[in-house]
Amino acid sequence: MLLKKHLWLATLLLGLLLTTACNDDEEPGIPEIVATWNFNSLDFDIKINDKPLIDFLINDLDYPPSEAAVLEAFLKGSIESELPLNNSTITFTNDGKYEVKENGTVQDSGTYELNAAKTILKLTSGGITDEVEVLELNQTRLVIKFSEVENDDITDDGIPEKVQVDVTVRFTK
């Protein structure tokens, strides 16, 4: 009777281990990134000389706070309109290739590399490699962040300002 009870308990524990240890969503050997990801949302942050845009407008360009807020909204709206990501997908294949589509039309393609820690994604297209930071990667979400930094003389004083735009893009399966 005691042996039967232990056998039943061992069978139950083995069953629990097998059902919780296996993940049916991912085949062995296929990285989580291999899939077609649908654009979900984006946000971005603009800094000038390492200051938030609104602070730069108020403190360095002497805009009143209300006008600075309007100008900031306009600039962010302009940038967002330049990033037509609605109805966009990015597909990563198991052979190291990717393809970006907008409304079903291919906009970009190339190869990709995801580092072992799954924190840096390198995208190469047309001989140019871009690195993006992977903030989240799981069975249903991919969140990446990339930065663009330029020097531009915004104040017309002969000294270029450092303009940094950080974009965070969220995708879902």
PDB file of C-alpha atoms in Angstrom, residues 33-37 89-101 106-113 121-132 142 144 171:
ATOM      1  CA  ILE A  33      12.624  36.160 -32.191  1.00  0.00           C
ATOM      2  CA  VAL A  34      11.818  33.907 -35.166  1.00  0.00           C
ATOM      3  CA  ALA A  35       8.282  35.011 -36.059  1.00  0.00           C
ATOM      4  CA  THR A  36       6.275  37.736 -37.719  1.00  0.00           C
ATOM      5  CA  TRP A  37       5.868  40.654 -35.337  1.00  0.00           C
ATOM      6  CA  THR A  89       5.355  43.949 -39.606  1.00  0.00           C
ATOM      7  CA  ILE A  90       8.860  42.626 -39.194  1.00  0.00           C
ATOM      8  CA  THR A  91       9.574  38.977 -39.865  1.00  0.00           C
ATOM      9  CA  PHE A  92      12.651  37.184 -38.566  1.00  0.00           C
ATOM     10  CA  THR A  93      13.418  33.797 -40.101  1.00  0.00           C
ATOM     11  CA  ASN A  94      15.443  30.930 -38.710  1.00  0.00           C
ATOM     12  CA  ASP A  95      18.135  31.415 -41.388  1.00  0.00           C
ATOM     13  CA  GLY A  96      19.130  34.866 -40.049  1.00  0.00           C
ATOM     14  CA  LYS A  97      17.106  37.021 -42.431  1.00  0.00           C
ATOM     15  CA  TYR A  98      14.541  39.714 -41.725  1.00  0.00           C
ATOM     16  CA  GLU A  99      11.943  41.570 -43.757  1.00  0.00           C
ATOM     17  CA  VAL A 100       9.972  44.713 -42.903  1.00  0.00           C
ATOM     18  CA  LYS A 101       6.603  45.232 -44.557  1.00  0.00           C
ATOM     19  CA  VAL A 106       8.371  45.077 -48.443  1.00  0.00           C
ATOM     20  CA  GLN A 107      10.161  48.231 -47.255  1.00  0.00           C
ATOM     21  CA  ASP A 108      13.430  46.730 -46.022  1.00  0.00           C
ATOM     22  CA  SER A 109      15.158  43.374 -45.786  1.00  0.00           C
ATOM     23  CA  GLY A 110      18.507  41.980 -44.813  1.00  0.00           C
ATOM     24  CA  THR A 111      20.150  39.847 -42.191  1.00  0.00           C
ATOM     25  CA  TYR A 112      20.019  39.950 -38.426  1.00  0.00           C
ATOM     26  CA  GLU A 113      22.032  38.777 -35.442  1.00  0.00           C
ATOM     27  CA  LEU A 121      19.884  43.056 -32.250  1.00  0.00           C
ATOM     28  CA  LYS A 122      22.041  43.853 -35.289  1.00  0.00           C
ATOM     29  CA  LEU A 123      20.186  44.523 -38.543  1.00  0.00           C
ATOM     30  CA  THR A 124      22.235  44.648 -41.753  1.00  0.00           C
ATOM     31  CA  SER A 125      20.760  45.931 -44.993  1.00  0.00           C
ATOM     32  CA  GLY A 126      22.542  47.334 -48.025  1.00  0.00           C
ATOM     33  CA  GLY A 127      25.916  47.026 -46.317  1.00  0.00           C
ATOM     34  CA  ILE A 128      24.835  49.140 -43.348  1.00  0.00           C
ATOM     35  CA  THR A 129      24.504  47.594 -39.891  1.00  0.00           C
ATOM     36  CA  ASP A 130      22.284  49.153 -37.243  1.00  0.00           C
ATOM     37  CA  GLU A 131      22.277  48.023 -33.635  1.00  0.00           C
ATOM     38  CA  VAL A 132      19.121  48.232 -31.560  1.00  0.00           C
ATOM     39  CA  LEU A 142       9.240  42.330 -28.755  1.00  0.00           C
ATOM     40  CA  ILE A 144      13.302  47.461 -29.135  1.00  0.00           C
ATOM     41  CA  PHE A 171       5.612  44.615 -31.428  1.00  0.00           C
TER      42      PHE A 171
END
